[in-house]
Amino acid sequence: MADLFKIGLSGLRAAQTNLSVTGQNITNVNTPGYTRQTAVQTTGPAAFTGAGYLGSGTKVVDIQRIYNQFLTNQVRTTTSAAAANQAYNAQIEALNNTLSSTASGITDAMKNYFNALQTAIEDPASLPARQLFLSEAQGLAGRFNSAQDQLSAQNRFINEELTSIAQQVTRLASSVAGYNDAIAKAAANGAMPNDLLDARDEAIRELSSYVGINVVPQDDHSVNLFIGSGQPLVIGKEASSLQTLPGLDDPSRLELHVVSGHTAQNVTSLLSGGELGGLLSYRRDVLDMAQNALGRMSLALASEFNQQLGKGLDLNSELGRGLFNDINADALVELRSRGRDGNQSTDPLTVHIGDTSQLQTSDYELTFIGDTEFRVRRVSDGQMLGPFDLSVTDESAPGYPAFDGLDLSQSNGSYIEGDRYLLTPTRHAAGSLSVVMTDPRQLAFAGPVAVEADLQNRGTGSMTQPVLNSGPEPMDLQALQAMGVTLTYVNGTLSIESTATPPRTIEILNPTDPANPGAWSLEAGATAELQWSIDGYSFSMSISGRPLDGDSFAVSFNEGGVADNRNALLMSELQSRQVLGQADGARGFSLLDGYGDLVQRVATLTAQSRTEAEANQAMLVQATNQRNSISAVNLDEEAANLIQFEQYYNASAQIIQVARTVFDTLISTMR
């Protein structure tokens, strides 16, 4: 009877354990990361009897998680990828809306700007038309400023997010280290602490949503966590922290460091996956590119229009002045370079924009290899440039410090080998663009000089108004006012001479007879272009018709040319002229095309991001469903188990009842 009692009692205990496990599963159906558990039973040891071996019941030897390591890793990996895409996509969607919106984009503002210029060209003496052009210029500058403000706000948001996420990573790493310690101690007793394992897996899964991690199991059932390219975040029960610190090259951008004890390692460029990876990828690959592209456009806009206005005359017969602020003003130059914290020298570096058509949309890392010699790494493509030498002042000499449209010069001070500087020639330019002209009369729409045919001319020869091709910057008003040039046609030859006192030297730049550079052959009835220079100013003008001997033309300062729109016409050509992207002999593109290219690039990246986000989200759902199909609690299944184990319990109790009845019968028989 004792054997029957023992067998029934073992079944009762096993049923009770199974009911408890089932109840645990049911009550944790909504617990994040909970893994379904099951009781593992085995038969008790059998004893030999004359009739054979007789079992001694059952016992529960373990309570196991229904766990699949591969599926858990899949959920962790897809969680990291989906979180990275989501963080990246949120930022690039905002940028795409900013650039493409008619309310905040630049395309419409630039079209309005050139349309207003065209209106002023049609009536260059009209002050309302000139004022409209100034107003549209201010609106265009405002759009550039607004776009830069949006991008700067994104940079600040990313800094805030990096700080917040770094704190979460540190918290979770500390939790995992604590779980490691508790699990290792519990496992030493011979059984696995399932709830602690679930809690640790959930902490690691949550951690993977913030940053990509590599999980390495250990023999004592703890796990080590690594981020980046193998930087340890958790080793056993010891956890490092992830902290944000101002960048050495650019303090406005926070960088991430793994801190262990008194040692900090910069891992910003090594991190991928999770929200951190998505935000860093966006900042590195999109935000920097967009800021630099907008900055380059604003620099080209200001430079080209200011230069062209400087070649004309305003309504006061004064030389033109800048419409936009000077791109090489001291305040802007100061923003273009910054010495790395820790440099031995604290002297600044002067970076001027020399040629906006050669500018790249990139930052640069400059490293001194001597007192004045340095090399440069273009960040956008990693190309090394140089070496250059600040002591070289001859532009044609090897080592002259100029590249990609930039001219570098030495400020007051000296530099030391190993000093490093970050150059950001275009990053801040869009936010600094402003209209400095307030008087519409100062718009230099007229050409500086004009040609007039002598009233006594007998032929049909005519000349177009001179086009100023080049000249000193700034131009000399007195030199232009004193300019006097007469062109006379005699026997098929056009002679050109100065009428100024004293006479000036005139050079024909495209002579028809090198042996007689002061005369220029002209075939009657043909159209030809004459190019000539005086006092450093070069002009070109077309000659057509049939001049007769003695016919002459006078070129002089364009005093009072209020109805002249020649310089304004040249300004309007900037709408389609290739003024950007001419580095390395490229054809280049216009301002509108440059902005359109930026919008298209961002739109393409946005579409790719959406597709990748949808794909990664689908993969996450699939991986989660696969994991849940094995490890998650199924209420229908657990309800069936409740009935089964209740019946099991009742049946085991019945065994004990039968054993008691048999025992009572035996006792009664013995009386």
XYZ file of C-alpha atoms in Angstrom:
671
model
C 0.000 0.000 0.000
C 2.885 2.311 0.744
C 3.996 2.065 -2.911
C 0.552 3.004 -4.162
C 0.389 5.915 -1.746
C 3.829 7.078 -2.915
C 2.922 6.793 -6.578
C -0.318 8.721 -6.099
C 1.390 11.368 -4.027
C 4.112 11.852 -6.692
C 1.432 12.323 -9.314
C -0.336 14.805 -7.070
C 2.849 16.821 -6.636
C 3.599 16.712 -10.376
C 0.074 17.803 -11.245
C 0.290 20.626 -8.733
C 3.593 21.785 -10.236
C 2.160 21.658 -13.761
C -0.870 23.649 -12.640
C 1.419 26.252 -11.062
C 3.530 26.500 -14.235
C 0.387 26.831 -16.342
C -0.936 29.521 -14.028
C 2.398 31.329 -14.279
C 2.167 31.232 -18.067
C -1.406 32.537 -18.100
C -0.786 35.397 -15.689
C 2.281 36.538 -17.696
C 0.632 36.434 -21.104
C 1.089 40.228 -21.419
C 4.490 40.463 -19.740
C 7.058 41.821 -22.264
C 9.727 39.247 -23.042
C 8.121 36.447 -21.075
C 8.927 32.979 -22.394
C 6.450 30.151 -21.960
C 7.563 27.563 -19.415
C 6.902 23.856 -19.060
C 7.549 21.308 -16.338
C 9.801 18.408 -17.308
C 8.755 15.095 -15.700
C 10.489 11.769 -15.456
C 9.546 8.418 -13.919
C 10.714 7.508 -10.467
C 13.294 4.714 -9.975
C 11.877 1.215 -10.416
C 12.323 -1.507 -7.774
C 12.739 -5.201 -8.593
C 9.993 -7.547 -7.475
C 9.476 -11.186 -8.102
C 7.144 -10.232 -10.911
C 9.581 -7.730 -12.439
C 10.502 -4.058 -11.930
C 7.811 -1.857 -10.437
C 7.897 1.939 -10.866
C 7.734 4.398 -7.985
C 5.708 7.158 -9.658
C 6.961 10.400 -11.228
C 8.877 13.501 -10.346
C 9.424 16.979 -11.861
C 13.123 17.348 -12.642
C 13.148 20.823 -14.254
C 11.060 23.800 -15.265
C 12.280 24.901 -18.684
C 11.661 27.841 -20.978
C 10.347 27.026 -24.434
C 13.184 28.987 -25.973
C 14.888 29.209 -29.369
C 18.188 31.098 -29.381
C 18.176 31.610 -33.149
C 14.702 33.165 -33.189
C 15.570 35.366 -30.221
C 18.646 36.614 -32.076
C 16.505 37.254 -35.166
C 14.101 39.401 -33.162
C 17.031 41.298 -31.666
C 18.673 41.892 -35.059
C 15.488 42.989 -36.825
C 14.567 45.218 -33.883
C 17.893 47.015 -34.259
C 17.493 47.429 -38.026
C 13.874 48.599 -37.800
C 14.690 51.144 -35.082
C 17.586 52.517 -37.139
C 15.364 52.916 -40.202
C 12.608 54.538 -38.187
C 14.947 57.120 -36.630
C 16.617 57.852 -39.991
C 13.312 58.045 -41.842
C 11.730 60.459 -39.353
C 14.544 62.957 -39.902
C 14.821 62.648 -43.665
C 11.040 62.948 -44.085
C 11.193 66.271 -42.241
C 14.086 67.441 -44.427
C 12.307 66.347 -47.594
C 9.214 68.329 -46.587
C 11.313 71.404 -45.829
C 13.160 71.381 -49.150
C 10.236 70.470 -51.414
C 7.501 72.556 -49.798
C 6.372 75.667 -51.654
C 6.076 77.406 -48.295
C 9.626 76.719 -47.121
C 11.538 75.601 -50.224
C 13.822 77.797 -52.288
C 12.738 76.984 -55.860
C 9.701 79.285 -55.953
C 11.541 82.068 -54.130
C 14.392 81.901 -56.647
C 11.971 81.955 -59.583
C 10.224 85.005 -58.107
C 13.631 86.627 -57.677
C 14.568 86.210 -61.333
C 11.062 87.180 -62.483
C 11.373 90.428 -60.532
C 14.759 91.001 -62.158
C 13.181 90.521 -65.582
C 10.523 93.101 -64.707
C 13.252 95.558 -63.731
C 15.124 94.837 -66.973
C 12.078 95.892 -68.981
C 12.058 99.281 -67.224
C 15.451 99.810 -65.551
C 14.606 103.377 -64.507
C 11.479 102.305 -62.590
C 11.977 102.592 -58.843
C 8.959 100.352 -58.037
C 10.407 97.625 -60.270
C 13.775 97.982 -58.577
C 12.161 97.886 -55.138
C 10.279 94.706 -56.089
C 13.580 93.102 -57.036
C 15.095 94.101 -53.683
C 12.078 92.678 -51.860
C 12.325 89.371 -53.713
C 16.053 89.254 -52.931
C 15.222 89.647 -49.247
C 12.605 86.911 -49.548
C 15.110 84.580 -51.211
C 17.711 85.235 -48.516
C 15.022 84.576 -45.922
C 14.276 81.177 -47.477
C 17.946 80.226 -47.279
C 18.027 81.380 -43.650
C 14.865 79.440 -42.819
C 16.164 76.249 -44.436
C 19.412 76.558 -42.488
C 17.439 77.135 -39.286
C 15.516 73.906 -39.907
C 18.731 71.959 -40.438
C 20.329 73.509 -37.362
C 17.233 72.538 -35.374
C 17.654 68.970 -36.581
C 21.260 68.999 -35.399
C 20.156 70.211 -31.961
C 17.419 67.565 -31.854
C 19.927 64.849 -32.722
C 22.218 66.079 -29.939
C 19.335 65.860 -27.461
C 18.370 62.402 -28.690
C 21.956 61.142 -28.484
C 22.156 62.288 -24.870
C 18.817 60.717 -23.949
C 19.543 57.432 -25.727
C 23.044 57.220 -24.236
C 21.454 57.415 -20.787
C 19.042 54.604 -21.686
C 21.890 52.466 -23.017
C 23.843 53.001 -19.807
C 20.791 52.092 -17.700
C 20.105 48.917 -19.663
C 23.768 47.895 -19.681
C 23.794 48.197 -15.900
C 20.625 46.072 -15.734
C 22.157 43.358 -17.906
C 25.273 43.320 -15.725
C 23.069 42.920 -12.648
C 21.128 40.095 -14.272
C 24.413 38.426 -15.223
C 25.517 38.385 -11.609
C 22.192 37.054 -10.338
C 21.910 34.410 -13.062
C 25.448 33.137 -12.536
C 24.817 32.742 -8.804
C 21.429 31.070 -9.309
C 22.720 28.725 -12.020
C 25.417 27.536 -9.634
C 22.635 25.819 -7.673
C 21.972 23.516 -10.607
C 18.802 25.088 -12.058
C 18.245 27.994 -14.430
C 16.393 31.079 -13.125
C 13.904 31.376 -15.979
C 12.384 34.696 -14.962
C 15.829 36.310 -14.686
C 16.769 34.956 -18.115
C 13.572 36.433 -19.559
C 14.238 39.785 -17.911
C 17.789 39.846 -19.259
C 16.681 38.913 -22.784
C 14.068 41.669 -22.715
C 16.654 44.195 -21.516
C 18.986 43.144 -24.333
C 16.144 43.358 -26.866
C 15.301 46.871 -25.671
C 18.990 47.753 -25.778
C 19.151 46.595 -29.405
C 16.466 49.138 -30.285
C 18.908 51.861 -29.240
C 22.166 50.528 -30.706
C 23.424 47.506 -32.589
C 24.952 44.969 -30.186
C 26.828 41.690 -30.337
C 25.870 39.162 -27.642
C 28.476 36.581 -26.586
C 27.270 33.867 -24.120
C 29.671 32.730 -21.399
C 30.127 29.378 -19.638
C 28.636 30.678 -16.376
C 25.430 31.594 -18.270
C 26.244 35.322 -18.230
C 26.547 37.235 -21.510
C 29.024 39.840 -22.706
C 27.765 42.722 -24.843
C 29.830 44.580 -27.439
C 28.978 47.601 -29.593
C 30.649 49.310 -32.531
C 33.627 47.333 -33.765
C 33.993 45.291 -30.590
C 34.000 47.878 -27.815
C 32.836 46.162 -24.576
C 29.641 47.490 -23.035
C 29.013 44.652 -20.554
C 31.581 42.102 -19.379
C 30.081 39.736 -16.844
C 28.781 41.793 -13.948
C 30.731 44.912 -14.982
C 29.048 47.509 -17.202
C 30.572 50.452 -19.024
C 28.614 53.645 -19.643
C 27.828 55.419 -22.901
C 28.243 59.178 -22.657
C 27.942 62.167 -24.979
C 30.751 64.705 -25.120
C 31.274 67.756 -27.360
C 33.231 66.868 -30.489
C 36.923 67.666 -30.453
C 36.690 69.156 -33.940
C 33.152 70.539 -33.704
C 31.745 71.123 -30.199
C 28.293 71.856 -31.667
C 27.994 68.159 -32.488
C 27.961 65.663 -29.672
C 29.990 62.488 -29.960
C 29.508 59.176 -28.176
C 32.124 57.649 -25.898
C 32.253 54.301 -24.116
C 33.508 55.110 -20.625
C 35.005 52.407 -18.431
C 36.671 53.601 -15.268
C 38.787 56.589 -16.227
C 39.089 55.572 -19.886
C 36.844 56.974 -22.621
C 36.840 55.763 -26.227
C 35.135 57.674 -29.032
C 32.850 55.244 -30.867
C 30.737 57.726 -32.857
C 31.984 56.589 -36.253
C 31.791 52.909 -35.266
C 28.176 52.634 -34.129
C 25.439 51.204 -36.306
C 21.952 49.869 -35.775
C 19.264 51.055 -33.405
C 18.137 54.644 -32.997
C 21.720 55.777 -32.443
C 22.867 54.236 -35.710
C 19.960 55.774 -37.623
C 20.496 59.260 -36.223
C 24.263 59.172 -36.739
C 23.833 57.865 -40.283
C 21.399 60.673 -41.096
C 23.674 63.327 -39.611
C 26.728 62.012 -41.430
C 25.250 61.143 -44.829
C 22.332 63.549 -45.274
C 22.352 66.483 -42.870
C 25.962 67.454 -43.570
C 25.420 67.115 -47.313
C 22.243 69.229 -47.254
C 23.798 71.987 -45.148
C 26.866 72.153 -47.360
C 24.815 72.101 -50.574
C 22.585 74.950 -49.380
C 25.627 76.855 -48.178
C 27.404 76.432 -51.500
C 24.357 77.738 -53.381
C 24.044 80.771 -51.129
C 27.747 81.564 -51.551
C 27.523 81.293 -55.336
C 24.358 83.413 -55.411
C 25.924 86.185 -53.338
C 29.296 86.052 -55.077
C 28.018 85.995 -58.658
C 25.473 88.794 -58.195
C 27.808 90.968 -56.165
C 30.544 90.568 -58.777
C 28.206 91.359 -61.652
C 26.716 94.372 -59.891
C 30.263 95.581 -59.324
C 30.693 95.779 -63.114
C 27.827 98.212 -63.629
C 26.588 101.694 -62.832
C 23.614 102.655 -60.690
C 21.103 105.476 -61.165
C 23.563 107.867 -59.507
C 26.268 107.015 -62.077
C 28.190 105.348 -59.280
C 29.878 101.977 -59.510
C 27.750 99.098 -58.324
C 27.982 97.704 -54.837
C 27.019 94.371 -53.340
C 23.398 93.302 -53.132
C 24.215 90.561 -50.631
C 26.670 90.527 -47.754
C 30.334 89.904 -48.547
C 31.001 86.152 -48.562
C 34.476 86.795 -47.128
C 33.427 89.119 -44.330
C 35.387 88.538 -41.131
C 32.348 87.183 -39.276
C 31.835 84.500 -41.942
C 35.524 83.626 -42.251
C 35.647 82.924 -38.508
C 32.954 80.242 -38.911
C 34.925 78.278 -41.513
C 37.690 76.809 -39.378
C 38.164 75.603 -35.856
C 41.207 74.167 -34.163
C 40.796 70.845 -32.401
C 40.717 70.923 -28.625
C 44.164 69.867 -27.526
C 46.077 71.644 -30.298
C 49.390 73.013 -29.080
C 48.738 76.184 -31.052
C 45.593 78.235 -30.495
C 46.067 80.435 -33.555
C 43.131 80.556 -35.983
C 43.307 79.679 -39.657
C 41.922 82.017 -42.314
C 39.777 80.416 -45.035
C 38.590 82.635 -47.884
C 36.270 81.628 -50.703
C 38.227 82.243 -53.897
C 36.049 80.628 -56.581
C 32.511 79.525 -55.759
C 32.283 77.468 -58.956
C 34.964 75.120 -57.561
C 33.380 74.610 -54.146
C 32.534 71.094 -52.968
C 29.763 70.078 -50.578
C 32.221 68.766 -48.024
C 33.992 69.521 -44.786
C 37.769 69.108 -44.552
C 40.167 67.803 -41.930
C 43.473 69.683 -41.986
C 46.608 68.381 -40.283
C 49.852 70.323 -39.994
C 52.951 68.318 -40.892
C 55.286 71.228 -40.147
C 55.203 74.832 -39.009
C 53.472 75.963 -42.209
C 52.990 72.755 -44.210
C 49.761 70.802 -44.014
C 47.699 68.102 -45.666
C 43.936 68.034 -46.101
C 41.444 65.170 -46.136
C 38.181 65.843 -47.938
C 35.587 64.267 -45.636
C 32.953 63.547 -48.305
C 35.132 61.087 -50.233
C 38.211 60.654 -48.036
C 40.567 62.027 -50.720
C 43.880 63.405 -49.474
C 44.972 66.785 -50.836
C 48.331 68.490 -50.608
C 50.799 68.983 -49.182
C 50.354 72.759 -49.051
C 52.489 75.459 -47.484
C 51.134 78.655 -45.918
C 54.446 80.393 -46.556
C 53.962 80.115 -50.341
C 52.386 83.326 -51.659
C 52.886 82.829 -55.401
C 49.645 81.359 -56.755
C 51.506 79.547 -59.535
C 54.115 78.006 -57.237
C 53.878 74.408 -55.973
C 52.316 74.137 -52.546
C 50.247 77.315 -52.793
C 47.520 76.818 -50.147
C 44.441 76.734 -52.368
C 42.105 73.854 -53.240
C 38.447 73.287 -54.134
C 37.803 77.018 -54.499
C 39.308 77.836 -51.091
C 42.269 80.086 -50.319
C 43.990 79.521 -46.976
C 46.273 81.982 -45.292
C 48.137 82.278 -42.036
C 46.645 84.406 -39.289
C 48.846 86.237 -36.838
C 50.679 83.425 -35.113
C 52.276 80.092 -35.847
C 51.292 76.445 -36.042
C 52.836 73.285 -34.665
C 53.220 69.897 -36.300
C 50.299 67.682 -35.377
C 47.792 70.509 -34.936
C 44.453 69.689 -36.554
C 41.664 71.898 -37.848
C 38.158 71.240 -39.100
C 37.222 73.355 -42.114
C 33.515 73.945 -42.769
C 33.586 76.444 -45.644
C 29.950 76.045 -46.702
C 28.092 74.617 -43.690
C 26.980 77.911 -42.093
C 26.723 80.049 -45.223
C 22.985 79.666 -45.921
C 22.108 80.962 -42.476
C 24.379 83.991 -42.934
C 23.034 85.161 -46.309
C 21.502 88.637 -46.099
C 20.607 91.568 -48.345
C 22.700 94.608 -47.431
C 21.397 96.995 -50.093
C 18.431 99.141 -49.056
C 18.260 101.826 -51.770
C 16.873 100.567 -55.107
C 18.696 103.417 -56.884
C 21.962 101.678 -56.042
C 21.180 98.654 -58.209
C 23.836 98.842 -60.934
C 21.773 97.803 -63.960
C 23.688 99.951 -66.494
C 26.951 99.157 -68.237
C 29.986 101.221 -67.156
C 30.908 102.473 -70.634
C 28.941 103.160 -73.805
C 29.750 103.493 -77.494
C 28.278 106.178 -79.706
C 28.584 106.564 -83.462
C 29.756 109.910 -84.793
C 26.874 111.899 -86.233
C 28.951 112.559 -89.367
C 29.340 108.872 -90.213
C 28.309 108.113 -93.783
C 28.295 104.307 -93.736
C 25.937 101.768 -92.194
C 28.457 100.370 -89.750
C 27.244 99.856 -86.201
C 28.618 98.568 -82.925
C 26.972 96.845 -80.001
C 27.438 98.332 -76.559
C 30.704 97.188 -74.934
C 30.568 94.235 -72.571
C 32.959 94.417 -69.650
C 34.628 91.013 -69.492
C 37.056 91.628 -66.661
C 38.648 94.368 -64.669
C 40.163 95.302 -61.336
C 38.125 94.535 -58.243
C 36.891 96.916 -57.090
C 36.722 99.008 -60.228
C 38.119 102.534 -60.259
C 35.378 105.069 -60.956
C 37.836 107.848 -61.811
C 39.660 105.627 -64.292
C 36.389 104.803 -66.042
C 35.305 108.448 -66.067
C 38.614 109.427 -67.671
C 38.360 106.701 -70.289
C 38.186 107.997 -73.825
C 38.568 105.705 -76.822
C 37.969 106.390 -80.505
C 37.640 103.697 -83.166
C 38.130 104.905 -86.762
C 37.573 102.955 -89.978
C 39.992 103.595 -92.872
C 40.697 101.343 -95.869
C 39.270 98.180 -94.309
C 41.103 98.662 -91.050
C 39.724 99.751 -87.724
C 42.205 101.689 -85.643
C 41.695 102.261 -81.935
C 43.322 105.017 -79.926
C 43.024 106.717 -76.563
C 41.742 110.282 -76.368
C 42.495 110.611 -72.650
C 45.088 113.012 -71.303
C 47.662 111.627 -71.061
C 46.851 108.890 -73.605
C 46.364 105.368 -72.256
C 47.750 102.159 -73.679
C 45.172 100.145 -75.586
C 45.695 96.508 -76.540
C 43.688 94.592 -79.112
C 43.245 91.153 -77.592
C 42.275 89.410 -80.850
C 44.447 91.152 -83.472
C 43.937 90.250 -87.114
C 47.563 91.123 -87.885
C 50.056 90.369 -85.094
C 52.622 92.519 -86.908
C 50.333 95.542 -86.582
C 48.613 95.081 -83.186
C 47.219 98.616 -83.160
C 44.960 98.058 -86.170
C 42.190 95.582 -86.794
C 41.091 94.403 -90.237
C 37.380 94.495 -90.889
C 35.633 93.113 -93.931
C 32.798 95.387 -94.976
C 29.388 93.817 -94.482
C 30.663 91.110 -92.143
C 29.972 90.813 -88.426
C 32.983 90.460 -86.173
C 33.807 90.731 -82.488
C 36.515 93.086 -81.301
C 38.195 92.444 -77.961
C 40.366 95.131 -76.424
C 41.700 96.269 -73.073
C 42.690 99.522 -71.420
C 43.995 100.154 -67.902
C 43.321 96.531 -66.944
C 39.716 96.586 -68.192
C 38.858 94.249 -71.048
C 35.842 94.743 -73.296
C 34.220 93.010 -76.228
C 31.852 94.470 -78.820
C 30.395 93.314 -82.128
C 30.813 95.310 -85.332
C 28.547 94.896 -88.332
C 27.339 96.743 -91.417
C 29.418 98.654 -93.964
C 31.353 101.543 -92.459
C 32.943 104.017 -94.860
C 36.357 105.602 -94.637
C 36.480 108.146 -91.854
C 33.555 106.745 -89.913
C 34.324 106.723 -86.184
C 32.889 105.554 -82.895
C 33.567 106.920 -79.413
C 33.665 104.803 -76.252
C 33.295 106.734 -72.997
C 31.982 106.549 -69.457
C 28.231 105.876 -69.404
C 27.250 109.010 -67.522
C 23.527 109.139 -66.714
C 22.679 105.815 -68.383
C 19.372 105.496 -66.515
C 17.652 103.559 -69.297
C 20.579 101.186 -69.764
C 19.883 97.582 -68.714
C 23.001 95.876 -70.072
C 24.386 94.827 -66.704
C 20.946 93.699 -65.550
C 20.730 91.465 -68.623
C 24.038 89.889 -67.654
C 22.650 89.363 -64.163
C 19.601 87.598 -65.588
C 21.890 85.154 -67.394
C 22.906 83.832 -63.983
C 19.552 82.046 -63.881
C 20.809 79.477 -66.383
C 24.580 79.929 -66.259
C 26.650 77.046 -64.874
C 28.016 78.649 -61.727
C 28.297 75.562 -59.495
C 30.076 72.223 -59.559
C 32.857 73.019 -62.027
C 35.605 71.320 -60.009
C 37.970 69.013 -61.900
C 36.802 70.332 -65.267
C 33.151 69.394 -64.815
C 30.591 71.301 -66.862
C 28.762 72.460 -63.767
C 25.166 73.491 -63.261
C 23.029 76.520 -62.481
C 21.665 77.675 -59.150
C 18.180 76.323 -59.867
C 19.588 73.046 -61.154
C 21.765 72.797 -58.062
C 18.797 73.155 -55.757
C 16.738 70.804 -57.899
C 19.524 68.229 -57.655
C 19.550 68.562 -53.859
C 15.770 68.147 -53.676
C 15.936 65.124 -55.982
C 18.741 63.490 -54.004
C 16.882 63.929 -50.736
C 13.631 62.707 -52.305
C 15.401 59.602 -53.625
C 16.977 58.892 -50.238
C 13.587 59.426 -48.601
C 11.917 56.932 -50.935
C 14.689 54.413 -50.285
C 14.329 54.968 -46.559
C 10.577 54.368 -46.699
C 11.075 51.144 -48.612
C 13.761 49.916 -46.238
C 11.681 50.910 -43.208
C 8.680 48.972 -44.508
C 10.836 45.956 -45.332
C 12.587 45.942 -41.967
C 9.309 46.407 -40.125
C 7.862 43.446 -42.010
C 10.934 41.379 -41.135
C 10.573 42.383 -37.483
C 6.913 41.341 -37.457
C 7.802 38.043 -39.116
C 10.651 37.324 -36.694
C 8.478 38.264 -33.730
C 5.655 36.016 -34.929
C 8.059 33.129 -35.426
C 9.473 33.591 -31.956
C 5.990 33.922 -30.451
C 4.758 30.804 -32.217
C 7.247 28.842 -30.135
C 7.929 30.877 -27.012
C 4.902 33.080 -26.380
C 1.936 32.088 -24.229
C -1.095 30.733 -26.106
C -4.154 31.161 -23.895
C -6.143 28.480 -25.714
C -3.332 26.011 -25.237
C -2.868 26.952 -21.597
C -6.616 26.647 -20.951
C -6.496 23.129 -22.360
C -3.503 22.421 -20.144
C -5.446 23.611 -17.108
C -8.180 21.081 -17.811
C -5.627 18.362 -18.504
C -3.624 18.995 -15.337
C -6.799 19.358 -13.258
C -7.839 15.919 -14.461
C -4.322 14.701 -13.766
C -4.549 16.106 -10.246
C -7.955 14.524 -9.618
C -6.786 11.190 -10.988
C -3.714 11.252 -8.751
C -5.927 12.062 -5.793
C -8.120 9.124 -6.761
C -5.053 6.859 -6.639
C -4.471 7.942 -3.067
C -8.156 7.389 -2.290
C -8.013 3.874 -3.730
C -4.849 3.166 -1.748
C -6.631 4.258 1.430
C -9.673 2.093 0.655
C -7.489 -0.933 -0.024
C -5.545 -0.250 3.128
C -8.747 0.062 5.186
C -10.037 -3.193 3.713
C -6.787 -4.902 4.620
C -6.971 -3.641 8.208
C -10.579 -4.766 8.525
C -9.655 -8.228 7.307
C -6.895 -8.501 9.910
C -9.211 -7.747 12.854
